[in-house]
Amino acid sequence: MNKKLELASPHMSDKGYEQKYIKEAFDTNWIAPLGKNVNMFETEMAQKLGVDKCCALSCGTAAIHMALKAAGVKEGDTVFCQSLTFAATSNPITYIGAKPVFIDSEEQTWMMSPDALERAFEKYPDNKYVIVVNLYGLPAKLNEIKAICDKHDAVLIEDAAESLGSKYFGEYTGRFGKYAILSFNGNKIITTSGGGMLLFNFEDYQERYEKVLFWATQSRENRRYYYHKETGYNYRLSNILAGIGRGQLMVLDERVAQKQQIASFYRELFKELEGIELKEPMEGCECNYWLSVAEITHPNIKPLDLIEAFEADNIDSRHIWRPLHTQPVYSECDYIDNGKVSETIFDKGICLPSDTKFNDDDLARIADVIKKLWKEKSN
Ligand SMILES: Cc1ncc(COP(=O)(O)O)c(C=O)c1O
């Protein structure tokens, strides 16, 4: 069997940065729960992205949960949420007992349609919360969406789990929502094995930051004994994992450059082939290409054909996220349609193998599989 080629797998620095910070945590016996690595990871990320404050948490899903609570979402509220995304984006809405209203995508960016968002506010004028997502590193129309939220006095939460290192007109994604979130899950562009971060983009964050810390550490009131007035969560990131994150942050730019090279490889390859095109960010934006994604318009080839051809050669690839308004778990939720754009993207799109550890031989193998399938199906 050929060597397995992963979609995207953890890639530690080759200089041992992560181990240095982990060792420091061991040497100082700061294994758990908090310590210098957590504080420094938050500070270093805030500096890198230019956000006001960061709070390191156990995963991106926890960060969304905390963002919603910090924004003031309560049981029975509606929350507008991009439909084309992973269920982790919207699940925390239901943890609170609030109701997602799913918003369709637009063709240019594949992300939330500003037009559909406007229509959602016409239907739900009292809605106060919006979650936009920059999937696969592709920035949404963040300025337009933010302007619509401002007009309706709604809080924007930006799910930047997949877009760390992407830029929207020169500024890092994660800077546009009042709250934004990152994920350091195993397959993300940088990883702590599991982890996430809540980002604050407003100067007077202190009170909300402290409240998030409070919820994320079991809502313990400040007394000598354990005393609780609110439901708490165990959501903080460990000092060991934050050490991995600090080391990984040092190679973020390198990883983005490697992912961009993989995207260039596909861009060049697809010039020779009909009916497949790499999805590119909007002009003026930079994509981290966490996963290179493409649209297949070939009359005889569907994404599944390519996924199966890869599979036969022990190469991992994936369907695009299936829109949440089509998921049985959300069948009761409302959906603001924009001509079924997200469903079309799901039908035609594919996530291509995008592992930063690929060498030239690996890329040649990928190219061979694609070219062979195209040759077979084009006759
Ligand atoms: C778009 C999106 N949102 C949220 C998450 C949740 O992050 P985590 O897996 O760290 O909980 C992920 C990744 O898993 C994601 O891809």
PDB file of C-alpha atoms in Angstrom, residues 83-359:
ATOM      1  CA  SER A  83     -25.206  27.741   7.044  1.00  0.00           C
ATOM      2  CA  LEU A  84     -22.108  26.580   5.180  1.00  0.00           C
ATOM      3  CA  THR A  85     -19.940  25.559   8.112  1.00  0.00           C
ATOM      4  CA  PHE A  86     -19.065  22.795  10.541  1.00  0.00           C
ATOM      5  CA  ALA A  87     -21.706  22.012  13.176  1.00  0.00           C
ATOM      6  CA  ALA A  88     -19.282  23.200  15.884  1.00  0.00           C
ATOM      7  CA  THR A  89     -20.102  26.778  14.815  1.00  0.00           C
ATOM      8  CA  SER A  90     -23.784  26.483  15.666  1.00  0.00           C
ATOM      9  CA  ASN A  91     -23.963  23.766  18.332  1.00  0.00           C
ATOM     10  CA  PRO A  92     -23.133  26.192  21.174  1.00  0.00           C
ATOM     11  CA  ILE A  93     -26.201  28.263  20.182  1.00  0.00           C
ATOM     12  CA  THR A  94     -28.317  25.291  21.202  1.00  0.00           C
ATOM     13  CA  TYR A  95     -26.287  24.712  24.409  1.00  0.00           C
ATOM     14  CA  ILE A  96     -27.756  28.034  25.540  1.00  0.00           C
ATOM     15  CA  GLY A  97     -31.263  27.166  24.390  1.00  0.00           C
ATOM     16  CA  ALA A  98     -31.142  29.853  21.697  1.00  0.00           C
ATOM     17  CA  LYS A  99     -32.309  29.285  18.108  1.00  0.00           C
ATOM     18  CA  PRO A 100     -30.020  29.358  15.078  1.00  0.00           C
ATOM     19  CA  VAL A 101     -31.394  30.950  11.927  1.00  0.00           C
ATOM     20  CA  PHE A 102     -29.194  29.788   9.064  1.00  0.00           C
ATOM     21  CA  ILE A 103     -28.019  32.203   6.401  1.00  0.00           C
ATOM     22  CA  ASP A 104     -27.088  31.103   2.893  1.00  0.00           C
ATOM     23  CA  SER A 105     -23.780  31.864   1.182  1.00  0.00           C
ATOM     24  CA  GLU A 106     -22.939  33.979  -1.858  1.00  0.00           C
ATOM     25  CA  GLU A 107     -21.008  32.805  -4.888  1.00  0.00           C
ATOM     26  CA  GLN A 108     -18.078  35.221  -4.842  1.00  0.00           C
ATOM     27  CA  THR A 109     -16.677  34.307  -1.414  1.00  0.00           C
ATOM     28  CA  TRP A 110     -18.671  31.112  -0.666  1.00  0.00           C
ATOM     29  CA  MET A 111     -19.306  32.695   2.748  1.00  0.00           C
ATOM     30  CA  MET A 112     -22.346  34.442   4.316  1.00  0.00           C
ATOM     31  CA  SER A 113     -24.355  36.448   1.808  1.00  0.00           C
ATOM     32  CA  PRO A 114     -24.718  40.091   2.964  1.00  0.00           C
ATOM     33  CA  ASP A 115     -27.907  40.226   0.939  1.00  0.00           C
ATOM     34  CA  ALA A 116     -29.425  37.219   2.717  1.00  0.00           C
ATOM     35  CA  LEU A 117     -28.279  38.699   6.036  1.00  0.00           C
ATOM     36  CA  GLU A 118     -30.214  41.889   5.284  1.00  0.00           C
ATOM     37  CA  ARG A 119     -33.281  39.813   4.489  1.00  0.00           C
ATOM     38  CA  ALA A 120     -32.840  37.892   7.734  1.00  0.00           C
ATOM     39  CA  PHE A 121     -33.004  41.194   9.647  1.00  0.00           C
ATOM     40  CA  GLU A 122     -36.180  42.123   7.756  1.00  0.00           C
ATOM     41  CA  LYS A 123     -37.741  38.878   8.965  1.00  0.00           C
ATOM     42  CA  TYR A 124     -36.254  38.994  12.483  1.00  0.00           C
ATOM     43  CA  PRO A 125     -35.771  42.713  13.264  1.00  0.00           C
ATOM     44  CA  ASP A 126     -35.090  41.970  16.937  1.00  0.00           C
ATOM     45  CA  ASN A 127     -32.205  39.605  16.327  1.00  0.00           C
ATOM     46  CA  LYS A 128     -29.031  40.823  18.042  1.00  0.00           C
ATOM     47  CA  TYR A 129     -26.382  38.209  17.176  1.00  0.00           C
ATOM     48  CA  VAL A 130     -24.626  37.066  14.005  1.00  0.00           C
ATOM     49  CA  ILE A 131     -21.948  34.397  13.473  1.00  0.00           C
ATOM     50  CA  VAL A 132     -19.947  34.668  10.258  1.00  0.00           C
ATOM     51  CA  VAL A 133     -17.328  32.057   9.292  1.00  0.00           C
ATOM     52  CA  ASN A 134     -14.157  32.291   7.161  1.00  0.00           C
ATOM     53  CA  LEU A 135     -14.148  28.688   5.982  1.00  0.00           C
ATOM     54  CA  TYR A 136     -11.036  27.063   4.577  1.00  0.00           C
ATOM     55  CA  GLY A 137      -9.232  30.353   5.218  1.00  0.00           C
ATOM     56  CA  LEU A 138     -11.426  32.236   2.720  1.00  0.00           C
ATOM     57  CA  PRO A 139     -12.443  35.575   4.230  1.00  0.00           C
ATOM     58  CA  ALA A 140     -16.139  36.452   4.159  1.00  0.00           C
ATOM     59  CA  LYS A 141     -17.250  39.964   3.125  1.00  0.00           C
ATOM     60  CA  LEU A 142     -16.410  41.090   6.630  1.00  0.00           C
ATOM     61  CA  ASN A 143     -16.801  44.849   6.183  1.00  0.00           C
ATOM     62  CA  GLU A 144     -20.216  44.551   4.543  1.00  0.00           C
ATOM     63  CA  ILE A 145     -21.409  42.077   7.151  1.00  0.00           C
ATOM     64  CA  LYS A 146     -20.081  44.192  10.003  1.00  0.00           C
ATOM     65  CA  ALA A 147     -21.825  47.281   8.572  1.00  0.00           C
ATOM     66  CA  ILE A 148     -25.138  45.404   8.422  1.00  0.00           C
ATOM     67  CA  CYS A 149     -24.679  44.223  12.031  1.00  0.00           C
ATOM     68  CA  ASP A 150     -23.870  47.783  13.148  1.00  0.00           C
ATOM     69  CA  LYS A 151     -26.950  49.116  11.373  1.00  0.00           C
ATOM     70  CA  HIS A 152     -29.130  46.645  13.271  1.00  0.00           C
ATOM     71  CA  ASP A 153     -27.232  47.020  16.540  1.00  0.00           C
ATOM     72  CA  ALA A 154     -26.247  43.337  16.465  1.00  0.00           C
ATOM     73  CA  VAL A 155     -23.049  41.781  17.818  1.00  0.00           C
ATOM     74  CA  LEU A 156     -20.853  40.108  15.203  1.00  0.00           C
ATOM     75  CA  ILE A 157     -19.025  36.916  16.202  1.00  0.00           C
ATOM     76  CA  GLU A 158     -16.355  35.843  13.738  1.00  0.00           C
ATOM     77  CA  ASP A 159     -15.533  32.142  13.527  1.00  0.00           C
ATOM     78  CA  ALA A 160     -11.904  32.259  12.381  1.00  0.00           C
ATOM     79  CA  ALA A 161     -11.214  28.625  13.394  1.00  0.00           C
ATOM     80  CA  GLU A 162     -10.009  27.835   9.888  1.00  0.00           C
ATOM     81  CA  SER A 163      -8.607  31.209   8.856  1.00  0.00           C
ATOM     82  CA  LEU A 164      -5.746  31.961  11.241  1.00  0.00           C
ATOM     83  CA  GLY A 165      -3.161  33.828   9.138  1.00  0.00           C
ATOM     84  CA  SER A 166      -5.616  34.885   6.401  1.00  0.00           C
ATOM     85  CA  LYS A 167      -5.950  38.604   5.744  1.00  0.00           C
ATOM     86  CA  TYR A 168      -8.910  40.753   4.798  1.00  0.00           C
ATOM     87  CA  PHE A 169      -7.625  43.876   3.050  1.00  0.00           C
ATOM     88  CA  GLY A 170      -4.331  43.746   4.944  1.00  0.00           C
ATOM     89  CA  GLU A 171      -5.685  42.885   8.385  1.00  0.00           C
ATOM     90  CA  TYR A 172      -5.791  39.456   9.948  1.00  0.00           C
ATOM     91  CA  THR A 173      -9.126  37.692  10.094  1.00  0.00           C
ATOM     92  CA  GLY A 174     -10.223  37.419  13.713  1.00  0.00           C
ATOM     93  CA  ARG A 175     -10.080  41.226  13.981  1.00  0.00           C
ATOM     94  CA  PHE A 176     -13.527  41.918  12.565  1.00  0.00           C
ATOM     95  CA  GLY A 177     -16.090  40.485  14.935  1.00  0.00           C
ATOM     96  CA  LYS A 178     -16.576  42.068  18.342  1.00  0.00           C
ATOM     97  CA  TYR A 179     -15.713  38.527  19.412  1.00  0.00           C
ATOM     98  CA  ALA A 180     -13.819  36.045  17.281  1.00  0.00           C
ATOM     99  CA  ILE A 181     -12.664  32.501  17.822  1.00  0.00           C
ATOM    100  CA  LEU A 182      -9.745  30.307  16.812  1.00  0.00           C
ATOM    101  CA  SER A 183      -9.301  26.541  16.939  1.00  0.00           C
ATOM    102  CA  PHE A 184      -6.053  24.658  17.508  1.00  0.00           C
ATOM    103  CA  ASN A 185      -7.611  21.294  16.796  1.00  0.00           C
ATOM    104  CA  GLY A 186      -5.292  18.592  15.364  1.00  0.00           C
ATOM    105  CA  ASN A 187      -5.862  19.358  11.701  1.00  0.00           C
ATOM    106  CA  LYS A 188      -5.756  23.175  11.931  1.00  0.00           C
ATOM    107  CA  ILE A 189      -2.959  25.321  10.499  1.00  0.00           C
ATOM    108  CA  ILE A 190      -1.345  25.402  13.937  1.00  0.00           C
ATOM    109  CA  THR A 191      -2.373  22.975  16.631  1.00  0.00           C
ATOM    110  CA  THR A 192      -2.093  22.331  20.345  1.00  0.00           C
ATOM    111  CA  SER A 193      -3.596  18.847  19.771  1.00  0.00           C
ATOM    112  CA  GLY A 194      -6.832  20.375  21.024  1.00  0.00           C
ATOM    113  CA  GLY A 195      -7.429  23.974  21.994  1.00  0.00           C
ATOM    114  CA  GLY A 196      -9.077  27.227  21.078  1.00  0.00           C
ATOM    115  CA  MET A 197      -9.112  30.925  21.752  1.00  0.00           C
ATOM    116  CA  LEU A 198     -11.650  33.663  22.237  1.00  0.00           C
ATOM    117  CA  LEU A 199     -10.570  37.030  20.813  1.00  0.00           C
ATOM    118  CA  PHE A 200     -11.902  40.382  22.013  1.00  0.00           C
ATOM    119  CA  ASN A 201     -11.943  43.305  19.583  1.00  0.00           C
ATOM    120  CA  PHE A 202     -12.960  46.177  21.841  1.00  0.00           C
ATOM    121  CA  GLU A 203     -10.873  48.255  24.186  1.00  0.00           C
ATOM    122  CA  ASP A 204     -12.977  47.947  27.324  1.00  0.00           C
ATOM    123  CA  TYR A 205     -12.813  44.144  27.242  1.00  0.00           C
ATOM    124  CA  GLN A 206     -11.730  43.712  30.885  1.00  0.00           C
ATOM    125  CA  GLU A 207     -15.131  43.076  32.444  1.00  0.00           C
ATOM    126  CA  ARG A 208     -16.200  40.611  29.718  1.00  0.00           C
ATOM    127  CA  TYR A 209     -12.778  38.897  29.781  1.00  0.00           C
ATOM    128  CA  GLU A 210     -13.027  38.347  33.524  1.00  0.00           C
ATOM    129  CA  LYS A 211     -16.552  37.047  33.152  1.00  0.00           C
ATOM    130  CA  VAL A 212     -15.387  34.532  30.529  1.00  0.00           C
ATOM    131  CA  LEU A 213     -12.563  33.406  32.855  1.00  0.00           C
ATOM    132  CA  PHE A 214     -15.151  32.992  35.593  1.00  0.00           C
ATOM    133  CA  TRP A 215     -17.512  30.845  33.467  1.00  0.00           C
ATOM    134  CA  ALA A 216     -14.594  28.875  32.004  1.00  0.00           C
ATOM    135  CA  THR A 217     -13.329  27.906  35.470  1.00  0.00           C
ATOM    136  CA  GLN A 218     -16.590  26.546  36.918  1.00  0.00           C
ATOM    137  CA  SER A 219     -18.147  29.905  37.875  1.00  0.00           C
ATOM    138  CA  ARG A 220     -16.545  29.772  41.300  1.00  0.00           C
ATOM    139  CA  GLU A 221     -17.556  32.718  43.440  1.00  0.00           C
ATOM    140  CA  ASN A 222     -14.788  34.420  45.353  1.00  0.00           C
ATOM    141  CA  ARG A 223     -15.216  32.663  48.696  1.00  0.00           C
ATOM    142  CA  ARG A 224     -13.071  30.346  50.799  1.00  0.00           C
ATOM    143  CA  TYR A 225     -15.279  27.374  49.958  1.00  0.00           C
ATOM    144  CA  TYR A 226     -16.753  26.370  46.618  1.00  0.00           C
ATOM    145  CA  TYR A 227     -19.840  28.464  46.022  1.00  0.00           C
ATOM    146  CA  HIS A 228     -21.729  28.789  42.752  1.00  0.00           C
ATOM    147  CA  LYS A 229     -24.487  31.114  41.645  1.00  0.00           C
ATOM    148  CA  GLU A 230     -24.185  30.330  37.925  1.00  0.00           C
ATOM    149  CA  THR A 231     -23.554  27.245  35.819  1.00  0.00           C
ATOM    150  CA  GLY A 232     -19.850  26.862  35.181  1.00  0.00           C
ATOM    151  CA  TYR A 233     -17.684  25.137  32.594  1.00  0.00           C
ATOM    152  CA  ASN A 234     -14.219  23.592  32.590  1.00  0.00           C
ATOM    153  CA  TYR A 235     -12.949  25.317  29.490  1.00  0.00           C
ATOM    154  CA  ARG A 236      -9.439  26.663  30.125  1.00  0.00           C
ATOM    155  CA  LEU A 237      -6.445  25.501  28.099  1.00  0.00           C
ATOM    156  CA  SER A 238      -3.721  23.662  30.021  1.00  0.00           C
ATOM    157  CA  ASN A 239      -0.295  25.190  30.436  1.00  0.00           C
ATOM    158  CA  ILE A 240       1.299  22.270  28.577  1.00  0.00           C
ATOM    159  CA  LEU A 241      -0.931  22.696  25.541  1.00  0.00           C
ATOM    160  CA  ALA A 242      -0.418  26.468  25.604  1.00  0.00           C
ATOM    161  CA  GLY A 243       3.329  25.700  25.418  1.00  0.00           C
ATOM    162  CA  ILE A 244       2.738  23.756  22.208  1.00  0.00           C
ATOM    163  CA  GLY A 245       0.675  26.700  20.952  1.00  0.00           C
ATOM    164  CA  ARG A 246       3.476  29.204  21.624  1.00  0.00           C
ATOM    165  CA  GLY A 247       5.919  27.073  19.646  1.00  0.00           C
ATOM    166  CA  GLN A 248       3.407  26.619  16.839  1.00  0.00           C
ATOM    167  CA  LEU A 249       2.685  30.343  16.640  1.00  0.00           C
ATOM    168  CA  MET A 250       6.374  30.861  15.843  1.00  0.00           C
ATOM    169  CA  VAL A 251       5.933  28.809  12.661  1.00  0.00           C
ATOM    170  CA  LEU A 252       2.524  30.152  11.625  1.00  0.00           C
ATOM    171  CA  ASP A 253       3.953  32.315   8.810  1.00  0.00           C
ATOM    172  CA  GLU A 254       5.953  29.354   7.547  1.00  0.00           C
ATOM    173  CA  ARG A 255       2.863  27.144   7.557  1.00  0.00           C
ATOM    174  CA  VAL A 256       0.827  29.780   5.692  1.00  0.00           C
ATOM    175  CA  ALA A 257       3.591  30.010   3.064  1.00  0.00           C
ATOM    176  CA  GLN A 258       3.623  26.209   2.710  1.00  0.00           C
ATOM    177  CA  LYS A 259      -0.173  26.063   2.369  1.00  0.00           C
ATOM    178  CA  GLN A 260       0.033  28.837  -0.248  1.00  0.00           C
ATOM    179  CA  GLN A 261       2.572  26.772  -2.168  1.00  0.00           C
ATOM    180  CA  ILE A 262       0.241  23.788  -2.131  1.00  0.00           C
ATOM    181  CA  ALA A 263      -2.514  26.060  -3.480  1.00  0.00           C
ATOM    182  CA  SER A 264      -0.160  27.245  -6.268  1.00  0.00           C
ATOM    183  CA  PHE A 265       0.502  23.631  -7.158  1.00  0.00           C
ATOM    184  CA  TYR A 266      -3.248  23.021  -7.612  1.00  0.00           C
ATOM    185  CA  ARG A 267      -3.728  26.331  -9.449  1.00  0.00           C
ATOM    186  CA  GLU A 268      -1.079  25.354 -11.990  1.00  0.00           C
ATOM    187  CA  LEU A 269      -2.334  21.782 -12.318  1.00  0.00           C
ATOM    188  CA  PHE A 270      -5.921  22.878 -12.940  1.00  0.00           C
ATOM    189  CA  LYS A 271      -4.810  25.123 -15.815  1.00  0.00           C
ATOM    190  CA  GLU A 272      -4.317  21.914 -17.803  1.00  0.00           C
ATOM    191  CA  LEU A 273      -7.707  20.448 -16.863  1.00  0.00           C
ATOM    192  CA  GLU A 274     -11.220  21.361 -17.791  1.00  0.00           C
ATOM    193  CA  GLY A 275     -13.980  21.703 -15.227  1.00  0.00           C
ATOM    194  CA  ILE A 276     -12.015  22.107 -12.014  1.00  0.00           C
ATOM    195  CA  GLU A 277     -11.003  25.390 -10.448  1.00  0.00           C
ATOM    196  CA  LEU A 278      -9.265  26.320  -7.210  1.00  0.00           C
ATOM    197  CA  LYS A 279     -11.430  28.568  -5.014  1.00  0.00           C
ATOM    198  CA  GLU A 280      -9.592  31.844  -4.515  1.00  0.00           C
ATOM    199  CA  PRO A 281     -10.166  34.621  -1.975  1.00  0.00           C
ATOM    200  CA  MET A 282     -11.713  37.913  -3.020  1.00  0.00           C
ATOM    201  CA  GLU A 283      -9.338  40.391  -4.620  1.00  0.00           C
ATOM    202  CA  GLY A 284      -7.525  42.304  -1.849  1.00  0.00           C
ATOM    203  CA  CYS A 285      -7.670  39.362   0.568  1.00  0.00           C
ATOM    204  CA  GLU A 286      -5.070  36.725   1.398  1.00  0.00           C
ATOM    205  CA  CYS A 287      -6.069  33.155   2.110  1.00  0.00           C
ATOM    206  CA  ASN A 288      -4.128  30.834   4.418  1.00  0.00           C
ATOM    207  CA  TYR A 289      -5.381  27.951   2.238  1.00  0.00           C
ATOM    208  CA  TRP A 290      -5.783  25.848   5.388  1.00  0.00           C
ATOM    209  CA  LEU A 291      -7.373  23.454   2.932  1.00  0.00           C
ATOM    210  CA  SER A 292      -7.150  24.045  -0.786  1.00  0.00           C
ATOM    211  CA  VAL A 293     -10.722  23.754  -2.015  1.00  0.00           C
ATOM    212  CA  ALA A 294     -11.971  23.501  -5.569  1.00  0.00           C
ATOM    213  CA  GLU A 295     -15.167  23.544  -7.558  1.00  0.00           C
ATOM    214  CA  ILE A 296     -15.750  20.741 -10.042  1.00  0.00           C
ATOM    215  CA  THR A 297     -17.947  21.663 -13.012  1.00  0.00           C
ATOM    216  CA  HIS A 298     -16.860  18.829 -15.292  1.00  0.00           C
ATOM    217  CA  PRO A 299     -19.950  17.163 -16.817  1.00  0.00           C
ATOM    218  CA  ASN A 300     -18.781  13.604 -16.014  1.00  0.00           C
ATOM    219  CA  ILE A 301     -16.971  14.097 -12.693  1.00  0.00           C
ATOM    220  CA  LYS A 302     -18.474  14.659  -9.276  1.00  0.00           C
ATOM    221  CA  PRO A 303     -16.515  15.399  -6.065  1.00  0.00           C
ATOM    222  CA  LEU A 304     -17.194  11.836  -4.890  1.00  0.00           C
ATOM    223  CA  ASP A 305     -15.447  10.425  -7.990  1.00  0.00           C
ATOM    224  CA  LEU A 306     -12.289  12.291  -7.075  1.00  0.00           C
ATOM    225  CA  ILE A 307     -12.598  11.429  -3.373  1.00  0.00           C
ATOM    226  CA  GLU A 308     -12.872   7.740  -4.323  1.00  0.00           C
ATOM    227  CA  ALA A 309      -9.966   7.958  -6.773  1.00  0.00           C
ATOM    228  CA  PHE A 310      -7.833   9.493  -4.000  1.00  0.00           C
ATOM    229  CA  GLU A 311      -9.026   6.858  -1.544  1.00  0.00           C
ATOM    230  CA  ALA A 312      -7.945   4.060  -3.884  1.00  0.00           C
ATOM    231  CA  ASP A 313      -4.430   5.513  -3.707  1.00  0.00           C
ATOM    232  CA  ASN A 314      -4.532   5.968   0.103  1.00  0.00           C
ATOM    233  CA  ILE A 315      -4.920   9.748  -0.137  1.00  0.00           C
ATOM    234  CA  ASP A 316      -7.326  11.683   2.077  1.00  0.00           C
ATOM    235  CA  SER A 317      -9.724  14.306   0.698  1.00  0.00           C
ATOM    236  CA  ARG A 318     -13.162  15.438   1.776  1.00  0.00           C
ATOM    237  CA  HIS A 319     -16.528  16.828   0.854  1.00  0.00           C
ATOM    238  CA  ILE A 320     -17.192  20.475   1.627  1.00  0.00           C
ATOM    239  CA  TRP A 321     -19.084  20.987   4.908  1.00  0.00           C
ATOM    240  CA  ARG A 322     -22.699  20.042   4.341  1.00  0.00           C
ATOM    241  CA  PRO A 323     -24.846  23.153   4.983  1.00  0.00           C
ATOM    242  CA  LEU A 324     -26.340  23.138   8.463  1.00  0.00           C
ATOM    243  CA  HIS A 325     -29.879  23.931   7.317  1.00  0.00           C
ATOM    244  CA  THR A 326     -29.847  20.505   5.590  1.00  0.00           C
ATOM    245  CA  GLN A 327     -28.743  18.634   8.732  1.00  0.00           C
ATOM    246  CA  PRO A 328     -31.460  16.564  10.452  1.00  0.00           C
ATOM    247  CA  VAL A 329     -30.476  17.936  13.870  1.00  0.00           C
ATOM    248  CA  TYR A 330     -31.382  21.437  12.655  1.00  0.00           C
ATOM    249  CA  SER A 331     -34.485  20.513  10.617  1.00  0.00           C
ATOM    250  CA  GLU A 332     -36.683  22.732  12.795  1.00  0.00           C
ATOM    251  CA  CYS A 333     -34.571  25.855  12.227  1.00  0.00           C
ATOM    252  CA  ASP A 334     -35.326  28.655   9.821  1.00  0.00           C
ATOM    253  CA  TYR A 335     -33.112  29.325   6.834  1.00  0.00           C
ATOM    254  CA  ILE A 336     -32.681  32.435   4.708  1.00  0.00           C
ATOM    255  CA  ASP A 337     -32.097  31.294   1.152  1.00  0.00           C
ATOM    256  CA  ASN A 338     -29.976  33.023  -1.459  1.00  0.00           C
ATOM    257  CA  GLY A 339     -30.678  30.693  -4.392  1.00  0.00           C
ATOM    258  CA  LYS A 340     -29.316  27.548  -2.724  1.00  0.00           C
ATOM    259  CA  VAL A 341     -25.721  28.733  -3.076  1.00  0.00           C
ATOM    260  CA  SER A 342     -24.422  26.743  -0.103  1.00  0.00           C
ATOM    261  CA  GLU A 343     -26.082  23.564  -1.375  1.00  0.00           C
ATOM    262  CA  THR A 344     -24.518  24.068  -4.804  1.00  0.00           C
ATOM    263  CA  ILE A 345     -21.104  24.578  -3.190  1.00  0.00           C
ATOM    264  CA  PHE A 346     -21.615  21.337  -1.258  1.00  0.00           C
ATOM    265  CA  ASP A 347     -22.556  19.502  -4.470  1.00  0.00           C
ATOM    266  CA  LYS A 348     -19.650  20.796  -6.537  1.00  0.00           C
ATOM    267  CA  GLY A 349     -16.904  21.497  -4.020  1.00  0.00           C
ATOM    268  CA  ILE A 350     -14.077  19.355  -2.715  1.00  0.00           C
ATOM    269  CA  CYS A 351     -11.403  19.753  -0.017  1.00  0.00           C
ATOM    270  CA  LEU A 352      -8.111  18.697  -1.529  1.00  0.00           C
ATOM    271  CA  PRO A 353      -5.217  17.099   0.326  1.00  0.00           C
ATOM    272  CA  SER A 354      -3.328  20.044   1.871  1.00  0.00           C
ATOM    273  CA  ASP A 355      -0.780  18.662   4.318  1.00  0.00           C
ATOM    274  CA  THR A 356       2.230  20.933   4.884  1.00  0.00           C
ATOM    275  CA  LYS A 357       4.410  17.822   5.183  1.00  0.00           C
ATOM    276  CA  PHE A 358       3.953  16.858   1.520  1.00  0.00           C
ATOM    277  CA  ASN A 359       7.134  16.549  -0.541  1.00  0.00           C
TER     278      ASN A 359
END
